Coordinates of C-alpha atoms in Angstrom, one line a residue:
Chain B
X1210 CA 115.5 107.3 108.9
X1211 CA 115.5 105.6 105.6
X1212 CA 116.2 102.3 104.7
X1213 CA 118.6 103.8 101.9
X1214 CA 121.6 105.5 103.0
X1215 CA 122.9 108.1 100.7
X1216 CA 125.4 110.8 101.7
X1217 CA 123.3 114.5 102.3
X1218 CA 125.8 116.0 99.5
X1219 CA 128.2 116.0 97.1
X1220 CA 130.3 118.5 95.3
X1221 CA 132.3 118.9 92.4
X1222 CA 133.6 121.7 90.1
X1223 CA 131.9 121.6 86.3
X1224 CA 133.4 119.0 83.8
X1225 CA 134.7 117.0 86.8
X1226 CA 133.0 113.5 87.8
X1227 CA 131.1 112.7 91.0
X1228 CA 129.6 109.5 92.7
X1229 CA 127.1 109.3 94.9
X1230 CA 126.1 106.2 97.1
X1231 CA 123.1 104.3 98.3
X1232 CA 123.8 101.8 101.0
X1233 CA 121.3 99.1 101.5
X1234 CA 120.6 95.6 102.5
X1235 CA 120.7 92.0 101.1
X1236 CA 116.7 92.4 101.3
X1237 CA 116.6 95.2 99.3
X1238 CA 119.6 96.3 96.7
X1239 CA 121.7 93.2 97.3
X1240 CA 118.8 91.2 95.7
X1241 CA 116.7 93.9 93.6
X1242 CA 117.0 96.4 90.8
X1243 CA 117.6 99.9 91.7
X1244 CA 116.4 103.2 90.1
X1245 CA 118.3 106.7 90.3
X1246 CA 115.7 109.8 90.2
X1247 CA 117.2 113.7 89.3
X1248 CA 114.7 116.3 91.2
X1249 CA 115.4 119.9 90.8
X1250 CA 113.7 121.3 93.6
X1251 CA 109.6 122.6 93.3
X1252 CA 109.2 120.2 90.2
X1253 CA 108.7 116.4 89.8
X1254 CA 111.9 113.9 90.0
X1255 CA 112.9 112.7 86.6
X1256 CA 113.6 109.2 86.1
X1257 CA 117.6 108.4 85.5
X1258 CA 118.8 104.9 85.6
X1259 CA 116.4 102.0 85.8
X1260 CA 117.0 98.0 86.2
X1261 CA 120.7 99.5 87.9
X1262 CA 122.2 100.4 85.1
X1263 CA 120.0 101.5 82.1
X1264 CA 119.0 104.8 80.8
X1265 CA 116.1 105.9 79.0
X1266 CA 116.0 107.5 76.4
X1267 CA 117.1 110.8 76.0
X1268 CA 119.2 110.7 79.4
X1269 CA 123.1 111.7 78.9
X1270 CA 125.6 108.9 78.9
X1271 CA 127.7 111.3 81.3
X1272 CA 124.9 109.5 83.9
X1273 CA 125.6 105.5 84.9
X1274 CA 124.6 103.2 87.6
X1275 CA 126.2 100.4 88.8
X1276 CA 125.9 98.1 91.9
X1277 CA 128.0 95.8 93.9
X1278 CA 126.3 93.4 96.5
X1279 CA 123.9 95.8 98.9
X1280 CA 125.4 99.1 97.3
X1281 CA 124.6 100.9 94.1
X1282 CA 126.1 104.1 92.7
X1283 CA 125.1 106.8 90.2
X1284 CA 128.2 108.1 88.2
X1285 CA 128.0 112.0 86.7
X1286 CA 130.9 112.8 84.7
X1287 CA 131.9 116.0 82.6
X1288 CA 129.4 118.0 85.6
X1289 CA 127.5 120.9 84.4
X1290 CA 125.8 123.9 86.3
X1291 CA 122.7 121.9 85.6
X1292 CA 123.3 118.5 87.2
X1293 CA 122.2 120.7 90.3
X1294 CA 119.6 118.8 92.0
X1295 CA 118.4 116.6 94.8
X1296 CA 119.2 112.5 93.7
X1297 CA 116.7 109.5 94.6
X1298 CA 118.0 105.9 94.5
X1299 CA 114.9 103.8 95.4
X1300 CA 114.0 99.7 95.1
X1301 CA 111.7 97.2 96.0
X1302 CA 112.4 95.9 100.1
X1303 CA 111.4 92.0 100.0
X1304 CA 111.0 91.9 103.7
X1305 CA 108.9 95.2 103.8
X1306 CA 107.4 94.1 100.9
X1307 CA 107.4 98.1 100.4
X1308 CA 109.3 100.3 98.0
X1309 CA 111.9 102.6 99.2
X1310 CA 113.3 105.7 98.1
X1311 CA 116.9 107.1 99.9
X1312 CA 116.9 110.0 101.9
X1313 CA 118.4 112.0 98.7
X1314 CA 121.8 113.9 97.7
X1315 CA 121.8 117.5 97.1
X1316 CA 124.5 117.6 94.4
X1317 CA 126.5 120.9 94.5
X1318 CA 128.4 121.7 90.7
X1319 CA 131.0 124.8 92.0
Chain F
X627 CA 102.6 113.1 74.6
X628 CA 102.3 110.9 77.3
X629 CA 101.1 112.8 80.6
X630 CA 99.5 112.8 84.3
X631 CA 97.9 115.6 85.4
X632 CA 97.1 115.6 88.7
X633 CA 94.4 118.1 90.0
X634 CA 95.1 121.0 92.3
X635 CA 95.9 121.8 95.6
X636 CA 94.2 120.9 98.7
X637 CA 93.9 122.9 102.2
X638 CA 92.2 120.4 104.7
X639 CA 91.2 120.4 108.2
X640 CA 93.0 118.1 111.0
X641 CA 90.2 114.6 110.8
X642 CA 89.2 115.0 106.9
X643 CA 89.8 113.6 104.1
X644 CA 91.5 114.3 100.8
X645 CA 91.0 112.7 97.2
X646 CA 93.8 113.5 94.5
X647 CA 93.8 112.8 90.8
X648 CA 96.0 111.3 88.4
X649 CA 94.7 111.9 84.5
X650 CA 97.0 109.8 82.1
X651 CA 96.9 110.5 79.0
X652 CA 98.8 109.6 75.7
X653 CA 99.7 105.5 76.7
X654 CA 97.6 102.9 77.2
X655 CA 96.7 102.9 80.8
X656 CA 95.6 99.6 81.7
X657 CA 99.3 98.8 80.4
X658 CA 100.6 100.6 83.5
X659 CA 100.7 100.6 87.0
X660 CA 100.4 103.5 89.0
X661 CA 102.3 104.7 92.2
X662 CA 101.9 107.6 94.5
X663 CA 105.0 108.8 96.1
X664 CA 105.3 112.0 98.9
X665 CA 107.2 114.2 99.8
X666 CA 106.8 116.5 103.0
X667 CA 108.3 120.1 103.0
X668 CA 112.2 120.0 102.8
X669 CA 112.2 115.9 103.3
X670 CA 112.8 113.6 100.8
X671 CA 110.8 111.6 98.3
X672 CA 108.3 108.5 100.8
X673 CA 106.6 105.5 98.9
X674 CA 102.5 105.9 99.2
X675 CA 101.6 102.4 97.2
X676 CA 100.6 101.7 94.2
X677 CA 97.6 100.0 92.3
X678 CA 97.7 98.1 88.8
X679 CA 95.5 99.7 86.5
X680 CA 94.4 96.4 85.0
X681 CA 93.4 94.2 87.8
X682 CA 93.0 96.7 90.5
X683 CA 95.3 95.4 92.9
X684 CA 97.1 97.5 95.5
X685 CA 100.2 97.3 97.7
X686 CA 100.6 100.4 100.1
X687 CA 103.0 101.1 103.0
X688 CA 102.1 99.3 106.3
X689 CA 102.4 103.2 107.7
X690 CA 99.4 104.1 105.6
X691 CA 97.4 101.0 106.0
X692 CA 93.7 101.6 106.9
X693 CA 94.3 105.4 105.6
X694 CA 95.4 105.4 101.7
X695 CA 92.7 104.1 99.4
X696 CA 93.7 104.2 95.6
X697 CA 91.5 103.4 92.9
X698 CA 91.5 103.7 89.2
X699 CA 88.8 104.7 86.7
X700 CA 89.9 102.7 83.3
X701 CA 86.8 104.7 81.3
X702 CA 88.5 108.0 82.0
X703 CA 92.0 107.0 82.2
X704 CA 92.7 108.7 85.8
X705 CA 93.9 107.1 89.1
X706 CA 92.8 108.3 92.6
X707 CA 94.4 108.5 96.1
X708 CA 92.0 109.0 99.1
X709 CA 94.5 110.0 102.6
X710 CA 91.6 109.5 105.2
X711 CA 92.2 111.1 109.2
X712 CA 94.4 113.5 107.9
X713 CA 97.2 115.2 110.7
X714 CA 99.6 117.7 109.9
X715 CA 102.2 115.0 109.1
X716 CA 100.7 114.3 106.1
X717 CA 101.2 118.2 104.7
X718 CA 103.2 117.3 101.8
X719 CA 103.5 117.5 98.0
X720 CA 102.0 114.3 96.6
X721 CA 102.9 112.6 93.0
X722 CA 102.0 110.0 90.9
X723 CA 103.6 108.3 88.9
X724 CA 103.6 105.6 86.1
X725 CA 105.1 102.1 87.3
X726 CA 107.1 99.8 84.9
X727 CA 107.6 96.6 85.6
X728 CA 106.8 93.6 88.0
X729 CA 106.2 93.9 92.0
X730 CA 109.8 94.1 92.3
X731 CA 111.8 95.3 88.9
X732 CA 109.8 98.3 89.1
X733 CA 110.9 102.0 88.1
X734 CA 108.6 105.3 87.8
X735 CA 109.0 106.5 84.1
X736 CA 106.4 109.3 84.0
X737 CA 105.7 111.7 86.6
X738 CA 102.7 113.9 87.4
X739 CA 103.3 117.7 88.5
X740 CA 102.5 117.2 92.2
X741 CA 99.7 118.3 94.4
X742 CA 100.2 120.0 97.6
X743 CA 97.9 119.1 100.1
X744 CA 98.3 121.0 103.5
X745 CA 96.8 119.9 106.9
X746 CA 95.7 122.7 109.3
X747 CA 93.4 123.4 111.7

């Protein structure tokens, strides 16, 4: 069981816009950054979004993060056969004093 | 080009131990923390710990306590994680990965490929 919630899956046909969300706690997302992680299965996750809502370089603006009080969300807009992959939100858990990863979302593009 | 390169995979007996390595290469690795982050067969991603490559402090996962040693060798660049009293639980893919950031405005930016370590008698 996770200290993230995030639904098992979410679907949408390609160029259309999904959401998914990651359901915490005041002692972790409501008072801590979040990250968002992209992991197509058999290889290593690929940093997103960091500090909630930034992007690194070289990551799509089609890919946002936002957060209000203990939930955050990762936007995907104009889908692509490609955004296929397993999503990570993770943060830092004050009384834990542990980072922690959700339990993932298998994003489906039809 | 900034890398990790972890080494290879492990087979291990129920009781043992099992040392993985993290090369970095590319940035300048006492800048960096590094994390190690696992993930068992169909599951999802777990937090290990992670230890500063400049002081050589650690924070690891009260799970994991008493079993997960990580070190860092600033001469070679390369981190280390040590799982002692291994059980089949802990048959997973292991990563490292670089850490940005304070003890709790953290993110992982870099990634190594993963080492499978499997626990079987």
């Amino acid at each position: 069981q996770s200290v993230l919630t995030q639904p098992p899956s979410v679907s949408a046909a390609p160029g259309q816009k999904v959401t998914i969300s990651c359901s915490g706690s005041s002692s972790n997302i409501g008072n801590n950054y979040v990250s968002w992680y992209q992991q197509v299965p058999g290889t290593a996750p690929k940093l997103l979004i960091y500090d909630t809502y930034k992007r690194p370089s070289g990551i799509p603006d089609r890919f946002s993060g936002s957060k209000s009080g203990t939930s955050a969300t990762l936007g995907v807009t104009g889908l692509q056969t490609g955004d296929e992959a397993d999503y990570y939100c993770a943060t830092w858990d004050s009384s834990l004093s542990a980072g922690v990863f959700g339990g993932g979302t298998k994003l489906t593009v039809l | 080009q900034v890398h990790l390169v972890q080494s290879g995979a492990e087979v291990k007996k129920p009781g043992a131990s099992v040392k993985v390595s993290c090369k970095a290469s590319g940035h300048i690795f006492s800048n960096y923390g590094i994390a190690w982050v696992r993930q068992a067969p169909g599951q999802g991603l777990e937090w290990m710990g992670w230890i500063s490559s400049y002081t050589g402090g650690t924070n690891s996962a009260q799970k994991l306590q008493g079993r997960l040693i990580m070190t860092t060798d600033t001469s070679t660049d390369t981190a280390y994680m040590e799982l002692r009293s291994l059980r089949s639980a802990d048959t997973a893919v292991y990563f490292c990965a670089r850490k940005v950031g304070g003890a709790i405005d953290y993110y992982f930016d870099l990634w190594g490929q993963g080492t499978l370590v499997t626990v079987s008698s």
